[in-house]
Amino acid sequence: MESMSAVLKSGGALFSGAEGVIQAQVRQEDKTPREDRLTVGLPFVDDARMTCRGVSVFYGEKHAINNVSIDVGRNQVLAMIGPSGCGKSTFLRCLNRMNDTVEGCRVVGDIQLDNLNIYDRSVDVVPLRAQVGMVFQKPNPFPKSIYDNVAYGPKIHGLASSRAELDEVVESSLKKAGLWNEVSDRLDQPGTGLSGGQQQRLCIARAIAVRPEVILMDEPCSALDPIATATVEDLISELQEHYTIVIVTHNMQQAARVSQRTAYFHLGDLIEVGSTDRIFTNPRHRLTEDYITGRFG
Amino acid sequence: MLVGKKESTMDRVNRGLARRYRRERWFRLFGLSAIVTSVCFIGLLFVSIGANGWSAFQQTEILLDIHFDTEQFDVDNLSTANYGALVKNSMQTLFPDVAGRSEKRELSKLVSSGAPYILQKMVMQDTGIIGSSQKIWLPADDEVDMFQKGYILRDVMEGDRRLSDKQIGWIDQLFAEGRLEKKFNSTFFTAGDSREPELAGIRGAVAGSLFTLAVTLVLSFPIGVATAVYLEEFAPRNRWTDLVEVNINNLAAVPSIVFGLLGLAVFLNVFGMPRSAPLVGGLVLTLMTLPTIIIASRASLKSVPPSIREAALGVGASKMQAITHHILPLAMPGMMTGTIIGMAQALGETAPLLMIGMVAFIVDVPTAVTDPATVLPVQIYLWADSPERAFVERTSAAIMVLLAFLISMNAMAVFLRRKFERRW
Ligand SMILES: Nc1ncnc2c1ncn2[C@@H]1O[C@H](COP(=O)(O)OP(=O)(O)OP(=O)(O)O)[C@@H](O)[C@H]1O
Ligand SMILES: [Mg+2]
C-alpha cells in the first residue's frame, strides 16, 4: 500500500512540474545548460533490435538516468562510454531488467525488444534474461566447478538433452571466451580459484553458453591483460555476426576497435550517439569532445 | 611552539608511536586475562564435576554362589518364585554363624534389593539353569558401595553411620575373600531411573532426550529455514515484516518457562496430548529454538554476496532456482551451525519440560515419542534432589554425560563451519 502510493506520488510528480526541479539539481552539479544536454547525433537506426524511448531510472529519490532514447541495431555492437558514475551500468541493466532486483530502483519509459515492451506486465523475466544475457562489471563466478559454472545456464533452460551435448556446449563456450586452453584439464576445480581475468572470461563463457540473442557486457575487460583483452575483443567481433551486443567500456581504443556505434553518457544524460568513426573523429558535442580528448572523465 | 623549528611529520608520528603501542599492549593484556579467567572457571567446573562424578562409573558388586533349587520353581509360573530367598540363602551359606532375625536381615541388606530381579531375568532367559549352582556377581547395596568408595567412614560412631559394625565386619570378610569388588558400572548406561541408586541409570533419560531432540529438529529446522528464506528473499519490506522481525527477536529472549506454560495450556489442555511425552517436549522446545534458527539462518542468507544472486538471475534462473541452487547451499553451513547451537540449547533445557510433566519418576526406557519420558537435565535435577549419598555422584556423572553431548554437538558445529566455509 505504502510503496504503491509512493510510486504514484513520484510518478505523478514526474509528469507534472517536478522534472524541472530534478533538472535544477543536475545543473547544480554541472554548469552545462539544459538545452545542451539534449541528445545530438543519430540515436535511431532502421533495423533496430532494441528500442528505448524516454527511459528514466530512479534509485529512490536519486535520478540516475534522465529521459534517454536510443536504438540498438541488429547484429551491431553499441559501445557506451562516459565518465564514472554517469549511469552506463544502470542503463545497461535496464535492458534485461536486472534493475528489478535492486530495491528502490524504478524504471520509467519504454524499452522494446523485437517490438515487445520488456517492462510489460505480461513479460516473464526468466526467458527475457535467457534472451538478453549479461556479463557483469565485477567477475562473479559461482563457487562451483568451472564446468558447472558454464553448464548451469544450459541446464536450467534445458538446452542440452544429453551429457555429451552439455560437454560440447561447455567446451565451445569456453573456447569462444578464450579460456579453454587454460582450464581444459581442470574443469572440475572451483571457478573461484581462477585469476581475476580468467574469472571474467569464465563469466563470458557462462553468458554465451545460453546462446542469448543480445549480450550486455559491463566493462568485460577491466580486469584483463592486453592478451586476454584481445581475445575478448576478437570474441566480440565474432559474436557480432549473429548477436546484438551492448558493451560498456572505459577504454576508448576498445570502443573504437569493436563497435559500430558509440553512445556518450554524461551525468545521467545521453549526450551524443553516432557511428563510432564519426564520434571519435568528429564529435559534435563539446562534452563528448572534452571526454574523448581526455580533458576530463 | 618553538619558533623557527618546524617539526617534521616523522617526528610527530614517532612521538605518538609509543602511546599507540602501549594502548595495543593493554588491550591485548586485557583480552588475554579475560580468556585466562574464563578458562580457569571452566576448568574448575570440569574438575569439580569430574572429581564428584567419576566414581559413579564404578559399582561395588558381590560374588554369590546361587543355588537355583528346583523345589523353589513352578515351571508354569517362573516369575512368582521366591528369588529373594535364593539371595538370602546364599548369603547365609557364606556366613553360617549369623543367627537371629534382625542379624539375618542386616546381612541380606548388603546385597542390592534389586538382586532378586536380576536372578529372575536370568531364569526367564534360560530355564536350563534351574537346578544348578552358579557364581554370580550381584550389585551391592548403595551403602556398601559408598563404604567401599570411602564416603562412609569407619571411625565414625556406629549410630552416626548407616552401616553397623557387624555389617562392616562382613564387608571386610567378603573383600578379603575376593568376593567384593568394584566393577565398571554398566547399569548406569543401560538402566532407566530407579529408587535404588545402584540400579539407577541414564538410559531412559538419554532416550527421552534423543526423542525430544529428534522431534525438535524435525520440526524446527525446516520451519526455521523456510521462514528465514521467505523473510529474507520474498517478503516485501514493510511495516508488517518489521513487526514480524521484532517479534521473532523478542521470542528469542522470552524465558523458556513461558514456553512451557504455553505448551501446558495449548498442547496438553487444548489438544489433549499425552503428559510427559517427548512429542510435547519437542513441540515446546521447537517454539524455543525456532527464533535462534531463524535469526542464524537469516544472517547466513544475508552474508551470501549479492553478486552470486545477480549471476544466477543474469543467466535466466528464476528466483526460486537462484535460491535453491546457489543461495541456500552457500548459506547452509551457517544455518546448520545455528541449528546445532539451538539444539544444544534445547538439550540443556529443563524448565519448560517441568511444566508439561516430563519430571515424573519413570523407570521404563521410552521406545516412542508418545511414551512417558524424562530428559537428561531433568534427570539431573531429580537426582540432585534425592537424599541418598550415592545419587550425588550419579548426578555429577549424568552432568558429565550431558556435557559430553553438548561438547560434541558444538564441536560438530565448528567442524561444519570449517568444512563448508567458502571464500569468494
Ligand atoms: N543500487 C544503487 N542505489 C543507489 N544509487 C545507485 C545504485 N547503483 C548506482 N547508483 C548511482 O547511480 C549513478 C550511476 O551509477 P552507475 O553504476 O550506472 O555508473 P557507471 O556509469 O556504471 O559508473 P562506472 O563507470 O564507475 O561503473 C551513480 O551516481 C551511482 O551512485
Ligand atoms: Mg559501471
Short mmCIF file of C-alpha atoms in Angstrom, two decimals, chain A residues 7 9 12 27 33 52 67 76 90 93 97 99 115 123 133 153 160 168 174 197 210 225 232 237 260 276 287:
data_model
loop_
_atom_site.label_atom_id
_atom_site.label_comp_id
_atom_site.label_asym_id
_atom_site.label_seq_id
_atom_site.Cartn_x
_atom_site.Cartn_y
_atom_site.Cartn_z
CA VAL A 7 5.18 5.25 -6.74
CA LYS A 9 3.20 10.22 -5.94
CA GLY A 12 2.67 11.89 -10.87
CA ARG A 27 22.50 21.69 -13.15
CA PRO A 33 22.81 24.49 -19.73
CA CYS A 52 14.47 2.67 -25.84
CA ASN A 67 14.99 10.60 -20.47
CA GLN A 76 25.75 -4.45 -34.24
CA THR A 90 22.39 1.50 -14.72
CA ARG A 93 20.92 -3.21 -16.51
CA ARG A 97 15.59 -5.90 -16.22
CA ASN A 99 17.41 -3.48 -12.07
CA ASN A 115 8.78 -4.64 -30.76
CA VAL A 123 6.67 -10.33 -19.87
CA GLY A 133 22.48 -12.24 -21.44
CA GLY A 153 22.54 -21.84 -17.83
CA ALA A 160 21.22 -29.79 -23.78
CA GLU A 168 30.08 -29.79 -26.15
CA LEU A 174 34.99 -21.83 -23.09
CA GLY A 197 40.91 -12.17 -15.68
CA VAL A 210 22.84 -19.90 -23.02
CA ASP A 225 45.61 -8.10 -19.50
CA VAL A 232 37.61 -10.96 -25.79
CA SER A 237 33.74 -9.25 -33.34
CA GLN A 260 29.91 0.25 -34.94
CA THR A 276 31.91 5.11 -33.90
CA LEU A 287 31.17 17.39 -23.69
#
